[in-house]
Tab-separated table of C-alpha atoms and ligand atoms in Angstrom:
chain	number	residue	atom	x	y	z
A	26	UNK	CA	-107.792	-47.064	-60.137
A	27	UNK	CA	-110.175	-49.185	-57.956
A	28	UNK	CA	-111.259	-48.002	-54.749
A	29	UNK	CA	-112.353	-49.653	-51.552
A	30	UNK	CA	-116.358	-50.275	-51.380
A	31	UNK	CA	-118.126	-47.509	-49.644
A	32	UNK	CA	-118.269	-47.974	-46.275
A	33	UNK	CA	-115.276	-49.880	-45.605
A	34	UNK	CA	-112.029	-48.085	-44.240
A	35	UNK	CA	-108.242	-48.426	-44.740
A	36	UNK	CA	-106.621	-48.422	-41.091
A	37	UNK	CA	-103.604	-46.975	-42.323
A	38	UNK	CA	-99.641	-47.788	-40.002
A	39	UNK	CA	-100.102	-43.792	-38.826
A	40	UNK	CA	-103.556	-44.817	-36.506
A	41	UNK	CA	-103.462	-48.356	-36.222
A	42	UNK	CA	-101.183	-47.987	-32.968
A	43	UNK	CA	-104.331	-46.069	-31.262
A	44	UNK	CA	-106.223	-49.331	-32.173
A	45	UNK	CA	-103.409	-51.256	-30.391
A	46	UNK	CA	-103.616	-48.903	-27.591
A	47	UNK	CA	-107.283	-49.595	-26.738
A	48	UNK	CA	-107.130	-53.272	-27.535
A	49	UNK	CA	-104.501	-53.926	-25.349
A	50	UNK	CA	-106.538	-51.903	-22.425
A	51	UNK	CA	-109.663	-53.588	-23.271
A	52	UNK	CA	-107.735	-57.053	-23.705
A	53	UNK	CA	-105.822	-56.952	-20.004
A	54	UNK	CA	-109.310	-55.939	-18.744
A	55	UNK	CA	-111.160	-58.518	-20.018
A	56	UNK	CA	-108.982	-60.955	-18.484
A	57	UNK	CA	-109.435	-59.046	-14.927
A	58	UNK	CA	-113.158	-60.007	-15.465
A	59	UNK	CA	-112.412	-63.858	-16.124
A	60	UNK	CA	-113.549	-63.296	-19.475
A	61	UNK	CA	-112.026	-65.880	-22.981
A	62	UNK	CA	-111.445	-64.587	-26.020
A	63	UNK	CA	-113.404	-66.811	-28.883
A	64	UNK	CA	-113.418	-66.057	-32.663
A	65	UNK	CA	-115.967	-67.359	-34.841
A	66	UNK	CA	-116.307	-67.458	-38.556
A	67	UNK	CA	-116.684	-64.157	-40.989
A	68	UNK	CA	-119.801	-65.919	-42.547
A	69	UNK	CA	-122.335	-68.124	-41.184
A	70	UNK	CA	-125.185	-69.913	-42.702
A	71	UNK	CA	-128.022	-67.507	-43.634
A	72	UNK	CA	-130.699	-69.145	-41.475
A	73	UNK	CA	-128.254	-68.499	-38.305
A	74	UNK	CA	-128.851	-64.474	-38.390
A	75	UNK	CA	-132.245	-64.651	-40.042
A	76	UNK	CA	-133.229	-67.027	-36.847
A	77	UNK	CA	-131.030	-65.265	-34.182
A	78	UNK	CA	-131.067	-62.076	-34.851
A	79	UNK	CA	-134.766	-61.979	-36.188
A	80	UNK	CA	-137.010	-61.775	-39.204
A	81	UNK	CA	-138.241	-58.253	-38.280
A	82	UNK	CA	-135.038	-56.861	-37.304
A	83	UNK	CA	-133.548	-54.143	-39.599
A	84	UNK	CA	-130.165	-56.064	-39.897
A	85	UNK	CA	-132.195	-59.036	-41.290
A	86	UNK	CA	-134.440	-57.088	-43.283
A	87	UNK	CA	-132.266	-54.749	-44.765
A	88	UNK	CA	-128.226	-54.875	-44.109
A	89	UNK	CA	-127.131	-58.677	-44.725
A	90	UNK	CA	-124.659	-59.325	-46.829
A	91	UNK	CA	-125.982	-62.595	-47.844
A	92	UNK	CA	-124.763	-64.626	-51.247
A	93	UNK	CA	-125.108	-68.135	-52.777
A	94	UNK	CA	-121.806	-69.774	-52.415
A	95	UNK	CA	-120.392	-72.100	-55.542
A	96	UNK	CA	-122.290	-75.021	-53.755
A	97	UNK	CA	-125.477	-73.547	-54.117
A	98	UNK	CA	-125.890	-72.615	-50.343
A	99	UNK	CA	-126.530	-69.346	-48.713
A	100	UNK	CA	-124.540	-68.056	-46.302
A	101	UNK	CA	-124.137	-64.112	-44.934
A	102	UNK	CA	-121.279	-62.549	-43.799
A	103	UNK	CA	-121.528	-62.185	-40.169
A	104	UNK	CA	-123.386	-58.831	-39.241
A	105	UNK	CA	-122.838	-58.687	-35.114
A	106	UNK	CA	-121.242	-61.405	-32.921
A	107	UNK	CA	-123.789	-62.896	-30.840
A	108	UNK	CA	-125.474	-65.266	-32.910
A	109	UNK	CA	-121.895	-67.034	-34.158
A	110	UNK	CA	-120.662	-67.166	-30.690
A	111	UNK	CA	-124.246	-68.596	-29.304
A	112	UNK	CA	-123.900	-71.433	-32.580
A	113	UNK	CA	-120.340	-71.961	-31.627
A	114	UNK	CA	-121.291	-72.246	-27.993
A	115	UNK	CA	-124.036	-75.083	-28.468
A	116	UNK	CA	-121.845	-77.163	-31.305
A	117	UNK	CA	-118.810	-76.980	-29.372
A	118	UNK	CA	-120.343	-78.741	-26.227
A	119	UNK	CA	-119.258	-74.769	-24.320
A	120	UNK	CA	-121.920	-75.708	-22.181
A	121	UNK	CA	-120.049	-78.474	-20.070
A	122	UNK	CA	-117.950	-75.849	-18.983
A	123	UNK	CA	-117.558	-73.762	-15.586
A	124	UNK	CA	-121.279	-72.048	-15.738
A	125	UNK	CA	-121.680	-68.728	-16.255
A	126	UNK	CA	-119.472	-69.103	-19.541
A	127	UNK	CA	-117.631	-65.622	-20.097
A	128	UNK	CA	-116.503	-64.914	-23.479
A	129	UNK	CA	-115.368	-61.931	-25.454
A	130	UNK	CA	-114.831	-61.260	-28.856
A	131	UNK	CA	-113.478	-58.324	-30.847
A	132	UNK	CA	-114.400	-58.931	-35.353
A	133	UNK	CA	-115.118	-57.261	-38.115
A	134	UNK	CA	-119.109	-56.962	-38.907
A	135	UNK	CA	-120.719	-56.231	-42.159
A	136	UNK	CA	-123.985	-54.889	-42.905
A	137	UNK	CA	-125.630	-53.054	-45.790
A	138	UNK	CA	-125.881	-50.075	-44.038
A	139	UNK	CA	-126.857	-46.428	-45.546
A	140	UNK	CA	-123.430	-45.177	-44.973
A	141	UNK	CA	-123.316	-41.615	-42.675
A	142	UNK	CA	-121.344	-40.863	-40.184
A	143	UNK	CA	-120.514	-43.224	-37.704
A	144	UNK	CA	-122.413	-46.255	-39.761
A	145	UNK	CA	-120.150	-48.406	-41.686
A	146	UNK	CA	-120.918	-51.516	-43.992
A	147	UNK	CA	-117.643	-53.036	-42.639
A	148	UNK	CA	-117.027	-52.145	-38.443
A	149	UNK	CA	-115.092	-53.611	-35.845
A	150	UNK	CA	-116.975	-54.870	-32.659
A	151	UNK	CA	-115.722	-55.646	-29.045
A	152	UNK	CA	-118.434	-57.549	-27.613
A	153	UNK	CA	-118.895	-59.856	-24.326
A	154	UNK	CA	-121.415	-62.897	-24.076
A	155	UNK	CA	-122.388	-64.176	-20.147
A	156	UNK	CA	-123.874	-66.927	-20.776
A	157	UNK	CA	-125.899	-69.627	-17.791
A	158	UNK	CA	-126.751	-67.343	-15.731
A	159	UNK	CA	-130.619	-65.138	-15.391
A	160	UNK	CA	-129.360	-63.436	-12.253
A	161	UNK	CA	-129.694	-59.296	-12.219
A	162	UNK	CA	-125.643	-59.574	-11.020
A	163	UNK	CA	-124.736	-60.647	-14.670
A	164	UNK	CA	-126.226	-57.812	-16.113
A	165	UNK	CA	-124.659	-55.482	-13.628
A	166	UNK	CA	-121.828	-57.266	-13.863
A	167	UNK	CA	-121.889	-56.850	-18.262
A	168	UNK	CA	-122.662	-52.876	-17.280
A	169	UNK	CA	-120.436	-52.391	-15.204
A	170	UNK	CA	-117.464	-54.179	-17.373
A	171	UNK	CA	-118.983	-51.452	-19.705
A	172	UNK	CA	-118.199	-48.399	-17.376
A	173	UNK	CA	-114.961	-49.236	-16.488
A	174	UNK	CA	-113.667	-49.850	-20.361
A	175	UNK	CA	-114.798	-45.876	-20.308
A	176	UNK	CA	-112.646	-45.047	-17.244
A	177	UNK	CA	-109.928	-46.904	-18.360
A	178	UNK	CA	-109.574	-45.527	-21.652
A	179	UNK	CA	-110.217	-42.010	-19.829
A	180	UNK	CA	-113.436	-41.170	-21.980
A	181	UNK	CA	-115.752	-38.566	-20.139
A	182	UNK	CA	-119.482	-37.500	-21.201
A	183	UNK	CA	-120.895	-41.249	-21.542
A	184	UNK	CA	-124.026	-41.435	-20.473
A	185	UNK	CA	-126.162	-44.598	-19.788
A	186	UNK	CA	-129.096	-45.077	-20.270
A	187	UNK	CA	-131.185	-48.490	-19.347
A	188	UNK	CA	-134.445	-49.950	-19.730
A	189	UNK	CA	-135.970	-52.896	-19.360
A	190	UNK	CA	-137.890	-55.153	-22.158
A	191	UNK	CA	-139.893	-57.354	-20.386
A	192	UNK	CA	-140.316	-61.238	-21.278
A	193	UNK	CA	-142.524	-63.412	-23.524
A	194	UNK	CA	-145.033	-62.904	-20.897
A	195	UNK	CA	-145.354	-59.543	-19.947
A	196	UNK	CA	-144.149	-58.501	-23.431
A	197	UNK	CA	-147.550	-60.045	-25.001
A	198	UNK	CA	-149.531	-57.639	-23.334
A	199	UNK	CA	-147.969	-54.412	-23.878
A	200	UNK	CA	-147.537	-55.847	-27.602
A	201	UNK	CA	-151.734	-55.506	-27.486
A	202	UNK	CA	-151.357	-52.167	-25.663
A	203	UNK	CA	-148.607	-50.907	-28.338
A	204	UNK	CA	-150.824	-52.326	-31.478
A	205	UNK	CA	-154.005	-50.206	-29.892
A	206	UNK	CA	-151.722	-47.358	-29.636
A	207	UNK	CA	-150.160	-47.546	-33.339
A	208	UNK	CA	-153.592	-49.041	-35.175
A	209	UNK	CA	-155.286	-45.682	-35.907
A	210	UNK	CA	-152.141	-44.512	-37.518
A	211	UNK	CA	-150.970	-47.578	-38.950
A	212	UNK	CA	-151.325	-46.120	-42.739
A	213	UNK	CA	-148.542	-43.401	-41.958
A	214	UNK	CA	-146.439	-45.350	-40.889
A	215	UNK	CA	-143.732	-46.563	-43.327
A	216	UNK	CA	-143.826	-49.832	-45.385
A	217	UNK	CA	-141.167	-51.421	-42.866
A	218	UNK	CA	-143.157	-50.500	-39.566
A	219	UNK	CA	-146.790	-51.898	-41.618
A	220	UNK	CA	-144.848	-55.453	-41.485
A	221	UNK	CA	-143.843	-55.141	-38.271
A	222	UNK	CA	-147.102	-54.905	-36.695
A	223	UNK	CA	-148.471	-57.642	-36.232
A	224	UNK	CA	-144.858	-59.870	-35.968
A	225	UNK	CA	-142.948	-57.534	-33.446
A	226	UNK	CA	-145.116	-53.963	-32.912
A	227	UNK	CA	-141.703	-53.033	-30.605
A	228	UNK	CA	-139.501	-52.975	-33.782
A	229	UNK	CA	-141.573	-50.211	-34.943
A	230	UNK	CA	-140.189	-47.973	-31.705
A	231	UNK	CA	-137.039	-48.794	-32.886
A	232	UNK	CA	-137.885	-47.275	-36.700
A	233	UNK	CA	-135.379	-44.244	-37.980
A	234	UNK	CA	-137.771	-42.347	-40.259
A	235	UNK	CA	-138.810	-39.268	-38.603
A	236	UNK	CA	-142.463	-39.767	-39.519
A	237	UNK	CA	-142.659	-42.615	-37.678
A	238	UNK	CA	-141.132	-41.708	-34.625
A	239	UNK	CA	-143.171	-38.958	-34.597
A	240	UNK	CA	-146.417	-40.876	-34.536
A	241	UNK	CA	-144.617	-42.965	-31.913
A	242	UNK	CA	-145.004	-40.064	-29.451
A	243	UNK	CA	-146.895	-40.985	-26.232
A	244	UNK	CA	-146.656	-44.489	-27.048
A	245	UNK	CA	-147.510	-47.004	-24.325
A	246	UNK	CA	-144.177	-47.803	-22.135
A	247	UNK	CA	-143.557	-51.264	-21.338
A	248	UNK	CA	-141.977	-50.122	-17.568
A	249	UNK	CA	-145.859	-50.093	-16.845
A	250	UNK	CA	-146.273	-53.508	-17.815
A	251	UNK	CA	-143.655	-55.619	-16.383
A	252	UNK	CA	-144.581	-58.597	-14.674
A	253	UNK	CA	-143.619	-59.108	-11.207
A	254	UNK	CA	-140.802	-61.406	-11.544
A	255	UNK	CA	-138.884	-58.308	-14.556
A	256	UNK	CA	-139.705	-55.421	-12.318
A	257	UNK	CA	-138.097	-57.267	-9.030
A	258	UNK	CA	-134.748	-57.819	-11.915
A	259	UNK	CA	-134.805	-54.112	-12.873
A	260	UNK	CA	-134.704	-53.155	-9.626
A	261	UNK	CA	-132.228	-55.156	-8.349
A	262	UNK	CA	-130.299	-54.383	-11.823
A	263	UNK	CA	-130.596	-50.638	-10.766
A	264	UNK	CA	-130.142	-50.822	-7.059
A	265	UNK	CA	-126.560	-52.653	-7.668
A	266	UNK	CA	-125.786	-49.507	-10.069
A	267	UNK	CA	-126.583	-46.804	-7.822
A	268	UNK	CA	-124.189	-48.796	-5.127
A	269	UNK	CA	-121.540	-48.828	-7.547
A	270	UNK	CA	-121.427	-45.137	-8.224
A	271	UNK	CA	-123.262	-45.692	-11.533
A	272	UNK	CA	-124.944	-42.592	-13.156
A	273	UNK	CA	-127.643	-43.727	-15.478
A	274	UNK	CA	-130.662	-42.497	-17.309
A	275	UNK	CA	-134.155	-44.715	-17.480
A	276	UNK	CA	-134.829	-44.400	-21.160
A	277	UNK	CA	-138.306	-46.639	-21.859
A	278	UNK	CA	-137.613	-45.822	-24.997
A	279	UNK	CA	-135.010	-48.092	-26.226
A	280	UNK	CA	-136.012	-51.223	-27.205
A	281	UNK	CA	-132.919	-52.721	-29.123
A	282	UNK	CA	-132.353	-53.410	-32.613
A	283	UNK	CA	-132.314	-57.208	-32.104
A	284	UNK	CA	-135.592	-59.639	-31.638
A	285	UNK	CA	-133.380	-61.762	-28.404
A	286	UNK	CA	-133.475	-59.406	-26.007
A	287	UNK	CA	-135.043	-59.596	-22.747
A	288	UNK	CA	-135.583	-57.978	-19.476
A	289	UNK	CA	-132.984	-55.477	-19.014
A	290	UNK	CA	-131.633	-53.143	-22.617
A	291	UNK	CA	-128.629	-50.557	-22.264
A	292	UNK	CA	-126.872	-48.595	-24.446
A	293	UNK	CA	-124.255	-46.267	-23.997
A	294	UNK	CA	-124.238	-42.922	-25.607
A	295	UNK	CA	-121.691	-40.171	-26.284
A	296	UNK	CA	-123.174	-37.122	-24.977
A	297	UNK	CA	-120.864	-35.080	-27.114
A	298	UNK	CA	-121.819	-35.983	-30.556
A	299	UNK	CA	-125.401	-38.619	-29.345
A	300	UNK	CA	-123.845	-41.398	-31.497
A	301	UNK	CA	-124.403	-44.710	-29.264
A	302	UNK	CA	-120.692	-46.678	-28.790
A	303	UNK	CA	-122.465	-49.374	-26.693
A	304	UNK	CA	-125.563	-51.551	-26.890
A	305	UNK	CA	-126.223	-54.644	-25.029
A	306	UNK	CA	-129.026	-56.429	-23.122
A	307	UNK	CA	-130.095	-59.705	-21.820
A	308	UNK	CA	-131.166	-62.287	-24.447
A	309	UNK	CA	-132.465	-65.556	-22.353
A	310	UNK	CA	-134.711	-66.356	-25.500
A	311	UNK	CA	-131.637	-67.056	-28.315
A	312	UNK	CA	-129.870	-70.569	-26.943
A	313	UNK	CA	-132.961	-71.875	-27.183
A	314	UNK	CA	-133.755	-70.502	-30.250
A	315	UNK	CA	-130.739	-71.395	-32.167
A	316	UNK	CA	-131.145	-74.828	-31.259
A	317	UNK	CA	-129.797	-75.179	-27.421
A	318	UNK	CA	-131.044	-75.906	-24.083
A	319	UNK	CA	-133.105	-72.590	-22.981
A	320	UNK	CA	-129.919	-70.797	-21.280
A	321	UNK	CA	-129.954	-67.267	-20.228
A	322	UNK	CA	-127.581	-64.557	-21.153
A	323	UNK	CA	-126.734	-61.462	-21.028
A	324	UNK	CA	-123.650	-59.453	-23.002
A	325	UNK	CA	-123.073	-56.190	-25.067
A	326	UNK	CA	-121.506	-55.070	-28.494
A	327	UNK	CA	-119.231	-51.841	-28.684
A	328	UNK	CA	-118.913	-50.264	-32.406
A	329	UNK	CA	-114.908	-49.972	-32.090
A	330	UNK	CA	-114.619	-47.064	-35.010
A	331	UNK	CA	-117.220	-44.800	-32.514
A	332	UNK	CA	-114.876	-45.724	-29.465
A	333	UNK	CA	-111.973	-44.447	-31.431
A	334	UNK	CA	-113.269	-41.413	-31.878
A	335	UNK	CA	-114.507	-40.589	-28.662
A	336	UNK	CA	-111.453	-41.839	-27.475
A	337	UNK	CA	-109.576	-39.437	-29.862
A	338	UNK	CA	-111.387	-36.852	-28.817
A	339	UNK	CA	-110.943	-37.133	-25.107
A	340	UNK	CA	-107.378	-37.875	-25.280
A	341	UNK	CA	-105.794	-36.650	-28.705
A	342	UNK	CA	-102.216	-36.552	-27.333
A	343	UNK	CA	-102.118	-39.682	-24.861
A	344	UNK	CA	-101.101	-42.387	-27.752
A	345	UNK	CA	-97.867	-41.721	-29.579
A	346	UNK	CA	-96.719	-43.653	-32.379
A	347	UNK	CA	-93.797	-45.638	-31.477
A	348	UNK	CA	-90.815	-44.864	-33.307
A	349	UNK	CA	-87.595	-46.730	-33.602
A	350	UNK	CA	-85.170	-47.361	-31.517
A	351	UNK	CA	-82.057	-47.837	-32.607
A	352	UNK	CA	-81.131	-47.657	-36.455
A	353	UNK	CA	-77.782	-49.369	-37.354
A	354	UNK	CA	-75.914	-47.577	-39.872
A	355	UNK	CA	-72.732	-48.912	-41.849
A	356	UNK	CA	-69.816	-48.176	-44.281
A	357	UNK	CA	-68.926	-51.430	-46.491
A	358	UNK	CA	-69.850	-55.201	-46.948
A	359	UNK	CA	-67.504	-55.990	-43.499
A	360	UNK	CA	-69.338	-53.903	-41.884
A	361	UNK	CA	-72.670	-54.314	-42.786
A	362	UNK	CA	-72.277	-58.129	-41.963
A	363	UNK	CA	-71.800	-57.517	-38.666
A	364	UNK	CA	-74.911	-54.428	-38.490
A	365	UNK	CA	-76.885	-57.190	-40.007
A	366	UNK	CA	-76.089	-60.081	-37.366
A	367	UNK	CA	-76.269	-57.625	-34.492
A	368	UNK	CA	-79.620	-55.753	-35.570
A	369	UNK	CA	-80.830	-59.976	-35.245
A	370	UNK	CA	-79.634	-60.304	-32.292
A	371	UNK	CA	-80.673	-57.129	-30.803
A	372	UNK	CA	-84.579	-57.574	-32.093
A	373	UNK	CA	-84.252	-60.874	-30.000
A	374	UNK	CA	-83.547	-59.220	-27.548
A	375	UNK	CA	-86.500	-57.118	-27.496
A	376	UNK	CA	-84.610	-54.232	-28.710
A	377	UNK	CA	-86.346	-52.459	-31.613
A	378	UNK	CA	-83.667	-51.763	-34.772
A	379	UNK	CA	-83.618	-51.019	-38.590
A	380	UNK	CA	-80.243	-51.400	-40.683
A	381	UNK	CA	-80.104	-50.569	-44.099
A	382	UNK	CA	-81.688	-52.670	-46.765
A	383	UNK	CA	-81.621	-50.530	-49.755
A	384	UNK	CA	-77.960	-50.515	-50.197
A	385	UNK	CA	-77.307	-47.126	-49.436
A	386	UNK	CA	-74.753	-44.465	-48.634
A	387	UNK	CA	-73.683	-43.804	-45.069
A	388	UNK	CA	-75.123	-39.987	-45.746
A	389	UNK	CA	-78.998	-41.817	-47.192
A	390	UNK	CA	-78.859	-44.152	-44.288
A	391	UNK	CA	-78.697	-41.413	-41.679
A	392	UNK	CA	-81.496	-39.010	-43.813
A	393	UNK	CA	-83.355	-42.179	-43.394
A	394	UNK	CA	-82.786	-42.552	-39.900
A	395	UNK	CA	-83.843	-39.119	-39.263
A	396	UNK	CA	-87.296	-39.362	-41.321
A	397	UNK	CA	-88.541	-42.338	-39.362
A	398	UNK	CA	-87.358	-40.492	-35.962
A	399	UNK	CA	-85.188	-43.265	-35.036
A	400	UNK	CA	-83.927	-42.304	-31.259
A	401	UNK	CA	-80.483	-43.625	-31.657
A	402	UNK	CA	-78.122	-43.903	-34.282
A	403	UNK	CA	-74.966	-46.218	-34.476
A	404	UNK	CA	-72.226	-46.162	-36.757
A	405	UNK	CA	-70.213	-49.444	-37.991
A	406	UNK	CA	-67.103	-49.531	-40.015
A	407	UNK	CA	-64.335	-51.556	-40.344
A	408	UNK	CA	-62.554	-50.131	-37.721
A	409	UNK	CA	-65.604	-50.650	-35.699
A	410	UNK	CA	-65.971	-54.123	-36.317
A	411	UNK	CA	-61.971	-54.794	-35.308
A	412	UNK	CA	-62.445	-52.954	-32.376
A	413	UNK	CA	-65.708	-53.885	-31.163
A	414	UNK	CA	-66.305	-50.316	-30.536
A	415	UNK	CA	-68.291	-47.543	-32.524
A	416	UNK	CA	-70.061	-43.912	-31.650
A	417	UNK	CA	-73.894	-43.812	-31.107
A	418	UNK	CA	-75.869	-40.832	-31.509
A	419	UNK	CA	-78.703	-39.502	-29.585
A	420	UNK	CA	-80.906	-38.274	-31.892
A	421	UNK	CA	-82.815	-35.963	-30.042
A	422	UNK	CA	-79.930	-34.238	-28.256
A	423	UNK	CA	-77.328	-34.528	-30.591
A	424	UNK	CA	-74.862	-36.294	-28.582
A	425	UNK	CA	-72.798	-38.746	-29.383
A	426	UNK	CA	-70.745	-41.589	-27.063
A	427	UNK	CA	-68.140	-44.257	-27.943
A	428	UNK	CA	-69.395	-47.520	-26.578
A	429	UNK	CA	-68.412	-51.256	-26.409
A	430	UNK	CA	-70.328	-53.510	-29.440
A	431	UNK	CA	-72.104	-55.663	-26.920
A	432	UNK	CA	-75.847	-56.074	-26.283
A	433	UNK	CA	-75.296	-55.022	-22.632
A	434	UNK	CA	-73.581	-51.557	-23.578
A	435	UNK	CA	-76.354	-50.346	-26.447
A	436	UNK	CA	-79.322	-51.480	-24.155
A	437	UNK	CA	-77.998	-49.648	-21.064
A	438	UNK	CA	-77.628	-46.335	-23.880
A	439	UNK	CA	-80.759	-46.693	-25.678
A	440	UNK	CA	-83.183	-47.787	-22.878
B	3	ATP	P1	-128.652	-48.571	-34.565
B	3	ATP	O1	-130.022	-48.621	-33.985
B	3	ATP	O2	-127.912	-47.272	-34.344
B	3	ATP	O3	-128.579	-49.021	-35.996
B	3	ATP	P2	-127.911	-51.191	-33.752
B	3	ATP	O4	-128.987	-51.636	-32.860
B	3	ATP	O5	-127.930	-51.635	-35.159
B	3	ATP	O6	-127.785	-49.596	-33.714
B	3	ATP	P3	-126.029	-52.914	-32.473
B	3	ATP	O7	-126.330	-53.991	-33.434
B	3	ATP	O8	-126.511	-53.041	-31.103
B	3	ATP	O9	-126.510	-51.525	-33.098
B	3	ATP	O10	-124.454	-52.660	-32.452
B	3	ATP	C1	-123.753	-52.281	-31.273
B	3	ATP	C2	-122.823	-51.157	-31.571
B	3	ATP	O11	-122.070	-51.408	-32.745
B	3	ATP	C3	-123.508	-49.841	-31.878
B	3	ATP	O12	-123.839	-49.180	-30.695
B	3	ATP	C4	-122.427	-49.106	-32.653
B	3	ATP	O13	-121.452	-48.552	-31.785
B	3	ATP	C5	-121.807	-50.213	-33.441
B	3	ATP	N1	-122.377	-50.261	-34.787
B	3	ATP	C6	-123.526	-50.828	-35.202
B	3	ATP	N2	-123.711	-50.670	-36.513
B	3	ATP	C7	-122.633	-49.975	-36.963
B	3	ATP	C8	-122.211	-49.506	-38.248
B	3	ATP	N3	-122.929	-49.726	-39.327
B	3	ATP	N4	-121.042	-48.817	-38.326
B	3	ATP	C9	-120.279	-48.604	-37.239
B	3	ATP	N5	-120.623	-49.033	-36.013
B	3	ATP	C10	-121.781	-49.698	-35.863
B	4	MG	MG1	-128.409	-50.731	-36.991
């Protein structure tokens, strides 16, 4: 018997309709925001992710799925969204467009990951990419797109939490302060943070071993080192928050697990179980970097297997699996001829139906019916079929009705 990798996941018929619950939600309210769907490719070239996600990231150090293909080049399947959708924005000329550019996305993602709970090496993402724009509004705007997917799935107990990152500029010089901080310690710390220090000290506040975070205690925080121009953005960023009703946390320590960020870093967190659903930020360095025009952006990535669950959680009996509802049973070839042209017409008609297919008895037909909780059940003979009349049974009740054979008569019943 072969099984599925580890850390992949069937989505089996009985749960998938909760994922079609919340991506029709999140879907209707993406277009409220103006924002485009866009879906790029499963793999990319290597040099994409290495380049715009960043050498000293953990995802490009550690969790890439990256092979040689038959031609000899290497290419990685695609481990978050951003970097595809930035490529796809600067060789598909998205920049002529209406500026700011809003696009969404919802993919799979794949990364080597050490699987636990809540970490996957194959997750979904819904993610959102503003791109033209370095005003504070289109981060509130990205944050507060994230609140409201919350409130409209009806998930409680999320709390935010925001920080801000600096830019080149201001970053350099808490880099020095961070270094000074780390440097006496530097031989504790573990073989991943050692390479990180010089290249991208920040990374190593970002480190999961507990040794190192412990030595990062009391570690220099970059809110006392913004420049003028990022503290005047975080403000703004956080006085447009408080005006919306926004609760949020300052939390100086999160720094993001990608080198593009800039300025202002959020992630959102369930407080009943501390995994984060939500991470985002603004990343004005990664056009530029991949090869574009230097374009700001901000946007945010939502794992879609942790909103599920806290979804779940919140609201275990608000989805219900949509049964059938009508099932067409018959008695004979005559018959089932006609059951088999009206079930057509009556799924064209936006009706949901099943008929038999298995070539069974009248008695298997309605045990069938039953199992798959089909709400109505009509009968067809060849009496029926002269007649143009037959009995339909309410499932659920019991009751039963004679009614005319026409698509007006079984929708008015079964709607
Ligand atoms: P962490 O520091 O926890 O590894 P990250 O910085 O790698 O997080 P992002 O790349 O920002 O995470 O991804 C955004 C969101 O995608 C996360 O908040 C999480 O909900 C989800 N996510 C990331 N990695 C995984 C994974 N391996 N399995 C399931 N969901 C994931
Ligand atoms: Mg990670």
């Amino acid at each position: 018997m072969i099984q599925k990798p580890k850390g992949t996941k069937d989505i089996l018929p009985n749960e998938v309709y909760k994922w079609q619950y919340i991506e029709k939600k999140i879907t209707e309210l993406m277009n409220n925001y103006g924002m485009k769907e866009i879906r790029v490719p499963v793999f990319e070239h290597t040099e994409l992710f290495s380049r715009g996600v960043g050498e000293t990231t953990d995802v490009v150090q550690k969790e890439m799925y990256t092979f040689e293909d038959k031609g000899g080049r290497s290419v990685t399947l695609r481990p978050e969204g951003t970097a595809g959708v930035v490529r796809a924005y600067i060789e598909d000329g998205l920049a002529s467009q209406a500026t700011p550019l809003k696009l969404w996305y919802e993919m799979p993602m794949y990364r080597y990951e050490n699987v636990q709970k809540g970490r996957l090496r194959e997750f979904r993402q819904i993610g959102t990419e503003i791109i033209g724009t370095g005003s504070f509004l289109a981060d509130v705007e990205a944050i507060l797109l994230g609140v409201n997917i919350f409130k409209v799935l009806n998930i409680p107990n999320i709390k935010i939490t925001i920080n801000s990152i600096g830019c080149p500029t201001c970053r350099a010089k808490y880099q020095d302060a961070l270094r000074d901080f780390i440097r006496p310690n530097l031989d504790n710390y573990c073989d991943t943070c050692k390479t990180r220090f010089e290249k991208n000290p920040l990374r190593i506040l970002d480190c999961k071993e507990e040794k190192c975070k412990e030595l990062n205690q009391g570690a220099p925080v970059i809110l006392d080192y913004l420049c003028d121009e990022c503290r005047d953005h975080f403000e703004n960023v956080q006085k447009y928050l408080k005006a919306n009703g926004v609760d949020y946390e300052i939390d100086a320590g999160i720094v993001r697990g990608l080198d593009y960020y800039t300025k202002t870093v959020f992630e959102f967190i369930s407080e009943d179980d501390g995994l984060t659903v939500l991470g985002g930020g603004r990343y004005d360095g990664l056009v530029e970097e991949v090869g574009g025009q230097p374009t700001p952006a901000v946007g945010f990535a939502m794992g879609m297997e942790r909103l599920l669950e806290v979804f779940e959680r919140a609201n275990p009996d608000l989805v219900k699996e949509k049964t059938m509802d009508l099932y067409i049973a018959s008695i004979g070839e005559e018959a089932d001829i006609f059951a088999t042209k009206l079930a057509t017409d009556l799924r064209n008609e936006g009706v949901q139906v099943e008929k038999d297919i298995c070539s069974r008895s009248l008695n298997a037909q309605f045990k069938y019916a039953n199992k798959t909780n089909a709400r109505y059940v009509l009968t067809i003979g060849e009496n029926e079929v002269r007649e143009n009349k037959a009995r339909i049974k309410n499932m659920i009740t019991g009751e039963e009705t004679e009614i005319n054979l026409t698509y007006d008569d079984i929708k008015k019943i079964i709607q």
